[in-house]
Each structure stands twice: as C-alpha cells, then as structure tokens.
GROMACS .gro file of C-alpha atoms in nm:
model
  448
    1MET     CA    1  -3.427   5.013  -1.229
    2CYS     CA    2  -3.433   4.743  -0.966
    3TRP     CA    3  -3.127   4.590  -0.804
    4CYS     CA    4  -3.130   4.270  -0.603
    5THR     CA    5  -2.881   4.128  -0.355
    6ARG     CA    6  -2.865   3.758  -0.270
    7VAL     CA    7  -2.751   3.673   0.082
    8LYS     CA    8  -2.666   3.319   0.189
    9ALA     CA    9  -2.772   3.268   0.547
   10ALA     CA   10  -2.590   3.046   0.797
   11ALA     CA   11  -2.832   2.761   0.741
   12GLY     CA   12  -2.760   2.766   0.368
   13LEU     CA   13  -3.095   2.928   0.267
   14PRO     CA   14  -3.072   3.202  -0.002
   15LEU     CA   15  -3.243   3.532   0.081
   16TRP     CA   16  -3.307   3.796  -0.184
   17PHE     CA   17  -3.328   4.169  -0.101
   18CYS     CA   18  -3.443   4.414  -0.370
   19ASP     CA   19  -3.459   4.794  -0.373
   20SER     CA   20  -3.585   5.054  -0.620
   21GLY     CA   21  -3.756   5.389  -0.623
   22VAL     CA   22  -4.075   5.219  -0.739
   23TYR     CA   23  -4.082   5.011  -0.418
   24ASP     CA   24  -4.140   5.309  -0.185
   25THR     CA   25  -4.477   5.163  -0.091
   26VAL     CA   26  -4.317   4.856   0.076
   27LYS     CA   27  -4.420   4.863   0.436
   28ALA     CA   28  -4.155   4.900   0.705
   29GLY     CA   29  -4.309   4.607   0.894
   30MET     CA   30  -4.234   4.367   0.607
   31TRP     CA   31  -3.865   4.469   0.603
   32SER     CA   32  -3.850   4.430   0.977
   33GLU     CA   33  -3.980   4.074   0.957
   34VAL     CA   34  -3.733   3.985   0.676
   35TRP     CA   35  -3.432   4.125   0.862
   36THR     CA   36  -3.539   3.952   1.181
   37LEU     CA   37  -3.553   3.619   0.994
   38TYR     CA   38  -3.212   3.683   0.840
   39LEU     CA   39  -3.049   3.771   1.173
   40ILE     CA   40  -3.190   3.455   1.332
   41LEU     CA   41  -3.056   3.240   1.048
   42ALA     CA   42  -2.719   3.414   1.026
   43PHE     CA   43  -2.634   3.471   1.392
   44GLY     CA   44  -2.819   3.198   1.577
   45THR     CA   45  -2.648   2.955   1.814
   46PRO     CA   46  -2.335   2.832   1.630
   47GLU     CA   47  -2.297   2.488   1.792
   48PRO     CA   48  -2.552   2.300   1.577
   49SER     CA   49  -2.376   2.403   1.252
   50ARG     CA   50  -2.015   2.357   1.368
   51ALA     CA   51  -2.045   2.051   1.586
   52PRO     CA   52  -2.108   1.797   1.305
   53GLN     CA   53  -1.802   1.921   1.115
   54GLU     CA   54  -1.585   1.905   1.426
   55LYS     CA   55  -1.710   1.554   1.500
   56SER     CA   56  -1.639   1.454   1.140
   57HIS     CA   57  -1.280   1.581   1.165
   58ASP     CA   58  -1.228   1.400   1.496
   59PHE     CA   59  -1.365   1.078   1.347
   60ARG     CA   60  -1.143   1.118   1.041
   61ARG     CA   61  -0.832   1.172   1.256
   62ILE     CA   62  -0.906   0.858   1.458
   63LEU     CA   63  -0.982   0.651   1.147
   64LEU     CA   64  -0.659   0.764   0.980
   65GLY     CA   65  -0.460   0.709   1.299
   66LEU     CA   66  -0.336   1.068   1.318
   67ASP     CA   67  -0.396   1.059   1.692
   68LYS     CA   68  -0.118   0.798   1.713
   69CYS     CA   69   0.151   0.984   1.516
   70ASN     CA   70   0.444   0.976   1.515
   71ALA     CA   71   0.402   0.601   1.566
   72CYS     CA   72   0.259   0.595   1.215
   73ILE     CA   73   0.360   0.587   0.847
   74GLY     CA   74   0.362   0.957   0.759
   75THR     CA   75   0.155   1.260   0.661
   76SER     CA   76   0.245   1.311   0.294
   77ILE     CA   77  -0.113   1.284   0.168
   78CYS     CA   78  -0.316   1.423   0.459
   79LYS     CA   79  -0.407   1.742   0.274
   80LYS     CA   80  -0.585   1.540   0.007
   81PHE     CA   81  -0.789   1.357   0.270
   82PHE     CA   82  -0.906   1.680   0.433
   83LYS     CA   83  -0.970   1.847   0.094
   84ASP     CA   84  -1.190   1.548   0.000
   85GLU     CA   85  -0.963   1.460  -0.293
   86ILE     CA   86  -0.946   1.110  -0.149
   87ARG     CA   87  -1.280   0.952  -0.070
   88PHE     CA   88  -1.389   0.617   0.065
   89GLU     CA   89  -1.601   0.420  -0.180
   90ARG     CA   90  -1.852   0.342   0.093
   91TRP     CA   91  -1.954   0.604   0.346
   92LEU     CA   92  -1.806   0.543   0.691
   93THR     CA   93  -1.959   0.688   1.003
   94ALA     CA   94  -1.849   0.735   1.359
   95GLN     CA   95  -2.114   0.477   1.452
   96SER     CA   96  -1.918   0.211   1.262
   97ASN     CA   97  -1.756  -0.023   1.511
   98LEU     CA   98  -1.412   0.032   1.361
   99SER     CA   99  -1.213  -0.026   1.677
  100SER     CA  100  -1.317  -0.390   1.700
  101ALA     CA  101  -1.346  -0.456   1.328
  102ASP     CA  102  -1.092  -0.674   1.154
  103VAL     CA  103  -1.114  -0.463   0.839
  104ARG     CA  104  -0.774  -0.340   0.723
  105SER     CA  105  -0.835  -0.211   0.368
  106TYR     CA  106  -1.103   0.001   0.205
  107GLU     CA  107  -1.189   0.084  -0.154
  108GLY     CA  108  -1.166   0.452  -0.243
  109ASN     CA  109  -1.121   0.712  -0.515
  110TYR     CA  110  -0.842   0.962  -0.572
  111THR     CA  111  -0.811   1.276  -0.784
  112ASP     CA  112  -0.551   1.541  -0.859
  113SER     CA  113  -0.508   1.831  -1.099
  114THR     CA  114  -0.393   1.607  -1.387
  115ALA     CA  115  -0.672   1.349  -1.402
  116GLY     CA  116  -1.022   1.263  -1.293
  117TRP     CA  117  -1.123   1.022  -1.022
  118ARG     CA  118  -0.952   0.683  -1.023
  119PRO     CA  119  -0.975   0.383  -0.788
  120VAL     CA  120  -0.732   0.342  -0.499
  121VAL     CA  121  -0.685   0.118  -0.198
  122LEU     CA  122  -0.679   0.279   0.146
  123SER     CA  123  -0.513   0.041   0.385
  124GLN     CA  124  -0.382   0.039   0.739
  125LEU     CA  125  -0.051  -0.125   0.824
  126MET     CA  126  -0.252  -0.397   0.998
  127SER     CA  127  -0.605  -0.451   1.123
  128PRO     CA  128  -0.743  -0.228   1.403
  129HIS     CA  129  -0.751  -0.532   1.631
  130LEU     CA  130  -0.379  -0.601   1.580
  131HIS     CA  131  -0.299  -0.230   1.608
  132LYS     CA  132  -0.467  -0.226   1.949
  133ILE     CA  133  -0.268  -0.529   2.064
  134SER     CA  134   0.052  -0.372   1.933
  135ASP     CA  135  -0.016  -0.038   2.105
  136ASN     CA  136  -0.092  -0.217   2.433
  137SER     CA  137   0.235  -0.409   2.409
  138ILE     CA  138   0.424  -0.082   2.371
  139CYS     CA  139   0.273   0.052   2.692
  140THR     CA  140   0.319  -0.270   2.891
  141SER     CA  141   0.684  -0.293   2.778
  142ALA     CA  142   0.746   0.029   2.971
  143GLY     CA  143   0.535  -0.075   3.271
  144LYS     CA  144   0.266   0.179   3.183
  145GLY     CA  145  -0.033  -0.055   3.189
  146LYS     CA  146  -0.248  -0.046   2.875
  147SER     CA  147  -0.258   0.330   2.830
  148CYS     CA  148   0.037   0.561   2.769
  149SER     CA  149   0.202   0.798   2.524
  150ILE     CA  150   0.305   0.545   2.261
  151GLU     CA  151   0.544   0.788   2.096
  152ALA     CA  152   0.716   0.874   2.427
  153VAL     CA  153   0.778   0.505   2.502
  154LEU     CA  154   0.921   0.433   2.155
  155ARG     CA  155   1.142   0.744   2.165
  156ALA     CA  156   1.295   0.630   2.494
  157THR     CA  157   1.410   0.292   2.360
  158SER     CA  158   1.780   0.230   2.303
  159ARG     CA  159   1.709   0.129   1.943
  160PHE     CA  160   1.551   0.462   1.857
  161GLN     CA  161   1.826   0.653   2.037
  162SER     CA  162   2.078   0.480   1.809
  163TRP     CA  163   1.873   0.605   1.513
  164VAL     CA  164   1.880   0.960   1.652
  165ARG     CA  165   2.261   0.955   1.679
  166SER     CA  166   2.321   0.820   1.326
  167ASN     CA  167   2.285   0.981   0.984
  168ILE     CA  168   2.327   0.645   0.808
  169LEU     CA  169   2.086   0.354   0.841
  170LEU     CA  170   2.313   0.065   0.939
  171PRO     CA  171   2.236  -0.311   0.946
  172SER     CA  172   2.284  -0.314   1.325
  173MET     CA  173   2.000  -0.060   1.359
  174VAL     CA  174   1.740  -0.296   1.204
  175LYS     CA  175   1.855  -0.625   1.357
  176GLY     CA  176   1.576  -0.811   1.529
  177LEU     CA  177   1.296  -0.663   1.318
  178VAL     CA  178   1.081  -0.939   1.166
  179THR     CA  179   1.001  -0.763   0.837
  180PRO     CA  180   1.090  -1.017   0.563
  181MET     CA  181   1.304  -0.778   0.358
  182LEU     CA  182   1.524  -0.711   0.665
  183ARG     CA  183   1.608  -1.076   0.729
  184CYS     CA  184   1.952  -1.032   0.573
  185PRO     CA  185   1.994  -0.660   0.495
  186SER     CA  186   2.292  -0.517   0.310
  187GLN     CA  187   2.409  -0.159   0.338
  188ARG     CA  188   2.310  -0.104  -0.024
  189LEU     CA  189   1.954  -0.216   0.049
  190LEU     CA  190   1.924   0.012   0.353
  191ASP     CA  191   2.063   0.304   0.151
  192ARG     CA  192   1.789   0.247  -0.106
  193ILE     CA  193   1.523   0.253   0.167
  194VAL     CA  194   1.647   0.592   0.289
  195ARG     CA  195   1.700   0.737  -0.059
  196ARG     CA  196   1.351   0.641  -0.178
  197TYR     CA  197   1.163   0.730   0.143
  198PHE     CA  198   0.857   0.922   0.022
  199GLU     CA  199   0.753   1.077   0.353
  200VAL     CA  200   1.032   1.335   0.380
  201ALA     CA  201   1.059   1.658   0.183
  202ASP     CA  202   1.414   1.606   0.058
  203VAL     CA  203   1.490   1.264  -0.086
  204CYS     CA  204   1.757   1.098  -0.305
  205SER     CA  205   2.027   1.102  -0.036
  206VAL     CA  206   2.154   0.795   0.148
  207GLN     CA  207   2.216   1.009   0.454
  208MET     CA  208   1.941   1.095   0.701
  209LYS     CA  209   2.067   1.446   0.779
  210HIS     CA  210   1.744   1.592   0.646
  211PHE     CA  211   1.535   1.356   0.862
  212SER     CA  212   1.380   1.504   1.174
  213GLU     CA  213   1.341   1.279   1.478
  214LYS     CA  214   0.974   1.230   1.392
  215ASP     CA  215   1.074   1.121   1.039
  216LYS     CA  216   1.314   0.863   1.182
  217LEU     CA  217   1.052   0.731   1.422
  218ARG     CA  218   0.797   0.696   1.141
  219LEU     CA  219   1.044   0.506   0.922
  220LEU     CA  220   1.147   0.277   1.207
  221TYR     CA  221   0.783   0.212   1.301
  222THR     CA  222   0.693   0.127   0.940
  223LEU     CA  223   0.989  -0.110   0.909
  224ALA     CA  224   0.883  -0.283   1.229
  225VAL     CA  225   0.512  -0.321   1.143
  226ASN     CA  226   0.467  -0.363   0.766
  227GLN     CA  227   0.710  -0.315   0.476
  228GLN     CA  228   0.434  -0.271   0.214
  229PRO     CA  229   0.461   0.110   0.166
  230LEU     CA  230   0.841   0.094   0.154
  231ILE     CA  231   0.854  -0.178  -0.113
  232LEU     CA  232   0.622   0.027  -0.334
  233GLN     CA  233   0.851   0.328  -0.290
  234MET     CA  234   1.179   0.140  -0.341
  235PHE     CA  235   1.069  -0.046  -0.654
  236PRO     CA  236   0.810   0.177  -0.829
  237GLY     CA  237   0.599   0.062  -1.121
  238THR     CA  238   0.714   0.365  -1.322
  239GLU     CA  239   1.057   0.199  -1.338
  240GLY     CA  240   0.917  -0.131  -1.465
  241TRP     CA  241   0.866  -0.310  -1.134
  242PRO     CA  242   0.545  -0.516  -1.093
  243PHE     CA  243   0.411  -0.303  -0.808
  244LEU     CA  244   0.121  -0.059  -0.804
  245ARG     CA  245   0.171   0.315  -0.768
  246TYR     CA  246   0.214   0.447  -0.414
  247HIS     CA  247   0.032   0.778  -0.357
  248GLY     CA  248   0.133   0.849   0.003
  249SER     CA  249   0.011   0.809   0.358
  250CYS     CA  250  -0.173   0.989   0.634
  251GLY     CA  251  -0.133   0.866   0.989
  252ARG     CA  252  -0.160   0.490   0.979
  253MET     CA  253  -0.341   0.482   0.645
  254MET     CA  254  -0.152   0.432   0.318
  255VAL     CA  255  -0.291   0.486  -0.031
  256TRP     CA  256  -0.196   0.307  -0.353
  257ALA     CA  257  -0.357   0.241  -0.692
  258GLY     CA  258  -0.657   0.011  -0.700
  259SER     CA  259  -0.681  -0.313  -0.898
  260ARG     CA  260  -0.912  -0.607  -0.966
  261PRO     CA  261  -0.859  -0.911  -0.738
  262LEU     CA  262  -0.695  -1.202  -0.916
  263ARG     CA  263  -0.935  -1.453  -0.762
  264SER     CA  264  -1.222  -1.292  -0.955
  265LEU     CA  265  -1.066  -1.427  -1.277
  266PHE     CA  266  -1.031  -1.792  -1.177
  267SER     CA  267  -1.348  -1.878  -1.373
  268SER     CA  268  -1.245  -1.685  -1.687
  269PRO     CA  269  -1.188  -1.852  -2.027
  270LEU     CA  270  -0.862  -2.044  -2.055
  271GLU     CA  271  -0.697  -1.786  -2.283
  272ARG     CA  272  -0.739  -1.524  -2.006
  273ARG     CA  273  -0.613  -1.757  -1.735
  274ALA     CA  274  -0.320  -1.868  -1.949
  275ASP     CA  275  -0.223  -1.504  -2.003
  276ILE     CA  276  -0.234  -1.438  -1.628
  277ALA     CA  277  -0.029  -1.751  -1.553
  278TYR     CA  278   0.231  -1.648  -1.810
  279GLN     CA  279   0.257  -1.300  -1.659
  280LEU     CA  280   0.292  -1.440  -1.308
  281LEU     CA  281   0.580  -1.663  -1.412
  282HIS     CA  282   0.745  -1.373  -1.595
  283ILE     CA  283   0.703  -1.140  -1.295
  284THR     CA  284   0.847  -1.397  -1.056
  285GLN     CA  285   1.144  -1.452  -1.287
  286SER     CA  286   1.214  -1.078  -1.314
  287LEU     CA  287   1.207  -1.034  -0.936
  288SER     CA  288   1.493  -1.277  -0.889
  289SER     CA  289   1.693  -1.159  -1.190
  290ASN     CA  290   1.716  -0.785  -1.255
  291SER     CA  291   1.970  -0.515  -1.332
  292LEU     CA  292   1.979  -0.389  -0.972
  293ARG     CA  293   2.094  -0.733  -0.855
  294PHE     CA  294   1.840  -0.747  -0.575
  295SER     CA  295   1.676  -1.087  -0.556
  296LEU     CA  296   1.316  -1.041  -0.443
  297PHE     CA  297   1.149  -1.366  -0.336
  298TYR     CA  298   0.814  -1.476  -0.193
  299THR     CA  299   0.809  -1.597   0.167
  300SER     CA  300   0.440  -1.688   0.132
  301VAL     CA  301   0.176  -1.660  -0.142
  302SER     CA  302  -0.201  -1.601  -0.130
  303GLN     CA  303  -0.477  -1.522  -0.377
  304ASP     CA  304  -0.494  -1.162  -0.247
  305MET     CA  305  -0.128  -1.104  -0.324
  306PHE     CA  306  -0.192  -1.029  -0.694
  307GLY     CA  307  -0.434  -0.816  -0.895
  308THR     CA  308  -0.498  -0.694  -1.249
  309LEU     CA  309  -0.560  -0.354  -1.407
  310ASP     CA  310  -0.808  -0.261  -1.680
  311ASP     CA  311  -0.544  -0.327  -1.949
  312SER     CA  312  -0.509  -0.689  -1.820
  313ARG     CA  313  -0.164  -0.639  -1.669
  314VAL     CA  314  -0.089  -0.836  -1.353
  315PHE     CA  315   0.066  -0.665  -1.052
  316ILE     CA  316   0.174  -0.760  -0.703
  317VAL     CA  317  -0.078  -0.598  -0.470
  318ASP     CA  318   0.049  -0.719  -0.132
  319ALA     CA  319   0.427  -0.687  -0.096
  320SER     CA  320   0.434  -0.741   0.280
  321THR     CA  321   0.572  -1.096   0.254
  322ILE     CA  322   0.851  -1.035   0.002
  323GLY     CA  323   1.208  -1.098   0.110
  324ILE     CA  324   1.518  -0.940  -0.046
  325ILE     CA  325   1.873  -1.069  -0.089
  326ASP     CA  326   2.145  -0.840  -0.224
  327LEU     CA  327   2.323  -1.042  -0.495
  328GLN     CA  328   2.595  -0.777  -0.525
  329GLU     CA  329   2.727  -0.867  -0.181
  330VAL     CA  330   2.977  -1.150  -0.207
  331PHE     CA  331   2.943  -1.429   0.050
  332PRO     CA  332   3.128  -1.762   0.053
  333ALA     CA  333   2.806  -1.966   0.065
  334GLY     CA  334   2.617  -1.739  -0.174
  335HIS     CA  335   2.394  -1.602   0.104
  336PRO     CA  336   2.444  -1.342   0.379
  337PRO     CA  337   2.538  -1.499   0.714
  338ASP     CA  338   2.252  -1.557   0.956
  339GLU     CA  339   2.403  -1.398   1.266
  340ASP     CA  340   2.273  -1.470   1.613
  341LEU     CA  341   2.080  -1.189   1.775
  342LEU     CA  342   2.216  -1.023   2.086
  343PRO     CA  343   1.976  -0.918   2.366
  344GLU     CA  344   1.994  -0.554   2.258
  345HIS     CA  345   1.862  -0.652   1.914
  346VAL     CA  346   1.535  -0.788   2.057
  347ASP     CA  347   1.300  -0.521   2.193
  348VAL     CA  348   0.945  -0.389   2.164
  349PHE     CA  349   0.999  -0.315   1.793
  350SER     CA  350   1.065  -0.685   1.727
  351CYS     CA  351   0.700  -0.782   1.782
  352LEU     CA  352   0.501  -0.480   1.661
  353SER     CA  353   0.382  -0.661   1.346
  354GLY     CA  354   0.167  -0.893   1.556
  355SER     CA  355   0.420  -1.173   1.550
  356CYS     CA  356   0.763  -1.222   1.706
  357ALA     CA  357   0.851  -1.511   1.473
  358ARG     CA  358   1.162  -1.447   1.265
  359PRO     CA  359   1.171  -1.545   0.897
  360PRO     CA  360   1.385  -1.848   0.807
  361PRO     CA  361   1.759  -1.785   0.762
  362CYS     CA  362   1.866  -1.647   0.426
  363GLU     CA  363   2.073  -1.953   0.347
  364THR     CA  364   1.755  -2.163   0.346
  365VAL     CA  365   1.605  -1.966   0.056
  366ARG     CA  366   1.611  -2.181  -0.259
  367ALA     CA  367   1.657  -2.030  -0.602
  368THR     CA  368   1.315  -2.172  -0.695
  369GLN     CA  369   1.131  -2.096  -0.371
  370SER     CA  370   0.907  -1.831  -0.530
  371PHE     CA  371   0.815  -2.058  -0.823
  372ILE     CA  372   0.728  -2.349  -0.594
  373LEU     CA  373   0.493  -2.129  -0.387
  374LEU     CA  374   0.341  -1.973  -0.700
  375CYS     CA  375   0.273  -2.305  -0.873
  376LYS     CA  376   0.140  -2.467  -0.557
  377HIS     CA  377  -0.100  -2.193  -0.446
  378ILE     CA  378  -0.193  -1.984  -0.753
  379LEU     CA  379  -0.120  -2.152  -1.088
  380ASN     CA  380  -0.303  -2.469  -0.988
  381LYS     CA  381  -0.619  -2.255  -0.959
  382LEU     CA  382  -0.563  -2.098  -1.302
  383LEU     CA  383  -0.473  -2.416  -1.489
  384ILE     CA  384  -0.718  -2.684  -1.376
  385PRO     CA  385  -0.762  -3.057  -1.467
  386SER     CA  386  -1.085  -2.991  -1.661
  387ASP     CA  387  -0.882  -2.783  -1.909
  388VAL     CA  388  -0.676  -3.091  -1.991
  389GLN     CA  389  -0.982  -3.316  -2.005
  390SER     CA  390  -1.151  -3.080  -2.252
  391GLY     CA  391  -0.840  -3.078  -2.470
  392GLN     CA  392  -0.785  -2.702  -2.435
  393LEU     CA  393  -0.471  -2.739  -2.225
  394PRO     CA  394  -0.192  -2.977  -2.335
  395LYS     CA  395  -0.122  -3.254  -2.087
  396ALA     CA  396   0.244  -3.153  -2.089
  397ALA     CA  397   0.148  -2.823  -1.924
  398ALA     CA  398  -0.021  -3.006  -1.634
  399ASN     CA  399   0.285  -3.231  -1.595
  400GLU     CA  400   0.528  -2.938  -1.583
  401LEU     CA  401   0.301  -2.755  -1.336
  402ALA     CA  402   0.306  -3.058  -1.106
  403ILE     CA  403   0.687  -3.065  -1.117
  404CYS     CA  404   0.704  -2.691  -1.045
  405ALA     CA  405   0.487  -2.731  -0.733
  406ASP     CA  406   0.691  -3.026  -0.603
  407GLN     CA  407   0.956  -2.902  -0.360
  408SER     CA  408   1.127  -3.240  -0.360
  409GLN     CA  409   1.242  -3.176  -0.718
  410SER     CA  410   1.585  -3.022  -0.780
  411ASP     CA  411   1.613  -2.653  -0.862
  412GLN     CA  412   1.741  -2.734  -1.212
  413ARG     CA  413   1.445  -2.965  -1.283
  414ILE     CA  414   1.199  -2.701  -1.160
  415ILE     CA  415   1.361  -2.428  -1.372
  416THR     CA  416   1.338  -2.652  -1.680
  417ALA     CA  417   0.969  -2.718  -1.604
  418ILE     CA  418   0.903  -2.344  -1.574
  419GLN     CA  419   1.064  -2.273  -1.912
  420THR     CA  420   0.858  -2.546  -2.078
  421LEU     CA  421   0.538  -2.426  -1.911
  422LYS     CA  422   0.597  -2.067  -2.022
  423ALA     CA  423   0.650  -2.182  -2.381
  424ILE     CA  424   0.319  -2.373  -2.376
  425LEU     CA  425   0.128  -2.084  -2.217
  426GLN     CA  426   0.260  -1.840  -2.474
  427THR     CA  427   0.090  -2.036  -2.753
  428LEU     CA  428  -0.243  -2.010  -2.567
  429ARG     CA  429  -0.235  -1.631  -2.526
  430ALA     CA  430  -0.470  -1.454  -2.763
  431CYS     CA  431  -0.364  -1.141  -2.952
  432SER     CA  432  -0.668  -0.928  -2.878
  433ALA     CA  433  -0.758  -0.571  -2.782
  434LEU     CA  434  -0.881  -0.721  -2.452
  435TYR     CA  435  -0.513  -0.742  -2.358
  436GLU     CA  436  -0.437  -0.377  -2.405
  437TYR     CA  437  -0.100  -0.393  -2.227
  438ARG     CA  438   0.049  -0.582  -2.527
  439TYR     CA  439  -0.183  -0.486  -2.811
  440PRO     CA  440  -0.124  -0.415  -3.102
  441GLU     CA  441   0.244  -0.509  -3.049
  442CYS     CA  442   0.147  -0.876  -3.045
  443LEU     CA  443   0.042  -0.842  -3.411
  444TYR     CA  444   0.400  -0.774  -3.517
  445SER     CA  445   0.615  -0.969  -3.270
  446ASP     CA  446   0.604  -1.327  -3.145
  447LYS     CA  447   0.745  -1.231  -2.803
  448PHE     CA  448   0.415  -1.062  -2.715
   0.00000   0.00000   0.00000
C-alpha cells in the first residue's frame, strides 16, 4: 500500500509526499531536498504574501470611507464587502485617482444566501471632491485648519449635543438642514425616519433610546448631506412605493438595487415610451396622494432620476431631491409655516451637502409642481414631435403635454391635461410579455 499526503505551501503550490514499504530505496538526499524546498515555501519571509492583502484592506477602507466614521452613513453591510459578497463591476485599484475623481456611483453585484448575483448601485453620499470640501469646512469651522478629527468637531457642536440629550427627534433638532424633505418637517415625519432607520439593531420605535451616540451622529450626518438612503428606508418598494430596494451601507458608501437608466430608452419604439410615460405620471400621482397622507414632490427633475427593471417597471432611482409635506398636519393656509431661522439653527451641518441654499418655502409648492417638472424635462423626451408627424401619437397628446409643462396654466387645467394624457397613453400601451410587470393581467383587465 502507498499513502500520499498533499501539503499546500505558503505560496499556494501543492506538494505531494508519499510513503510505503516498497519505497525504502528512496535516497535520504532526495527527501532532504524536498523538505528544504517545503520549509522555504512555507516559512519564508511573510511580508510579500501579507502586504498586498493589508494594502487591499486599507484601500477598501478608504474607498468606503470607513476611515471617516462616524461622520458616515453606517456599517450595516460592511461584512458583505469584506466577505466579497458585494463586488464592484469594474476592478478598482489603489492607483486609481479616486480622491480627485468626480465619480460618485459605481456598478456592482450583490449576493446572499437566498439568491445568486444581482446588479446593485454602490454610491457615495456625494462625489469625493465635494466630500473633501465638506470635510475641510468641518475642520475650518472649529479653527483647526484643513486637517482635524472630523468626528470630534461634529460631536462638540451644540446641535449634536441636543441630539445626545433627547430620545425623540424633534423639528427643532433638524432646523437649518438643507435636505429637501426637512424643509417643513412634522413630528410624524421625523418619527418615521427614526422608526425606519436601518443602521441600528433595534428598529420600529419612535424613541432613540436604543441609539448609541455614534448612531445619532451617523443619522444626523446623513440628514445633513444626502437624504437618499433614508427615503429608500422610509418608503420601501416592498410596500408599494416606487423606490428601489435599499441593501445597507458601509462607511460613506450605500448600496441599493441596480436598474437600467431611463435615458437609454428614449430611442425605443413609441409603445415602450408611451408605457414609460404612463408609469411616470402614475408614480407622480401616487406620491402626492397616498394612504399615509405624506405628499412627496419633486424639487427638481433629471434624466438620471428614474430607471427601469428587467420587467419594464419604472422606479425612482435618485430620491435626493424629493420634498415631503405632511398632509395630516392641519395648517390654516394648507402648508406648514415657513419659520425664520435663529442663529443657533445655522451651523456647520447646514452646508455639508455642498450647498448652503435653502429650498423654497413650503407654501410655494404647487399641487402640480411635480407634474410640471416631469412634463417639461422628461415626458417631452419620450413623446416627441416626430411621433405626431408620423401619425403614431395623436395630436391631442402633444397639446395636453404642452399644457402640462406650462407653469402659467392653473393647477386645475394642468390636472385635467394630465388625466387626458394618461387616457391617451393607456391606449398606446401594448399587452405583451415584454412588459412582465403587468402581463398576463393586461389580457383580462382594461386597467392594465
């Protein structure tokens, strides 16, 4: 009989060692040479094998922004990054000039125990360039030059100290922040932010008793810089909202489900564009009228704000410019009062997003503001004059679209135009397996 043992050396090379009574003639010199080779491979200088891994981890920490926590979003998904269950679509190296790049988002892939790999977006709260400006402003606000402990400076502010002393997130604690959804916050809205906050272990309570100081700082920092991760948590797609799934965050990098850019479909056949336009109008309508009585409205609109999934459903990809008005609060003028800010409400947190400009007062938000922006900047690229000239699109649709995009029209006239436009678009939508999100239901019901 002959038995063999396979040893994996430090350099990753397999070495086989065999022994048997029939191998008594093997010379001792041969074994000596083999063992010498093995000892060199297994116990040589360790630096060359460990250094690349250590450098990789350092690069990953810097890229994710873990070196800046707790002035970051959170750490709920860090384990998946370091277990390689979240990967960048394109390989990034430490030689990449990331610090000066204006790249904010990356394509990636995500996996867990329930499914295979699926596309995700890995995005920072803002571009590295703006992050650097923001971090410098934190240091200079405390007279520390351009280099300091960012977390120490933010912890020492009077705003954060008010957060430390309170177990309830109050409107006074977010005054002066320029995030659109905090322009006119109600207590009910702030309670929802706390109750749905994904980055703490114990959720579903409106009180912050289970928040550590680092949790409070991360939430405050996120509210000050970019509301995107919080909107996805507060209004999840699993509950019917038109937002993509939020997977979590690590440092200053957040991860959510990937989608196809809407702009890539502007040259599609009319039936596809008509379906997208119909969905956009329906989504916009549902944001302003829903069972929670939160009116979500667009403060600005761009082509990158929307995307589609493989089943042809349209989603809001970028929620950073969405404002919120609580319709359950009763105000004489129909809007929350736009109170003047006191000096204590304006601090370093007020400009961390890269801009100190405050959104317009809530009372200036029209009931049709979202539709006007949508028709003016998106629908006019989906429904184009050549469609009318070719006879594919009724002229009435182009007329109603023009009225919708005209802010000089009354709200009632714009709403009527939207209803007419939706009715026309519905007749142009094909009932096909290409539109999986409503097929085969469209075969049996006119509403699809």
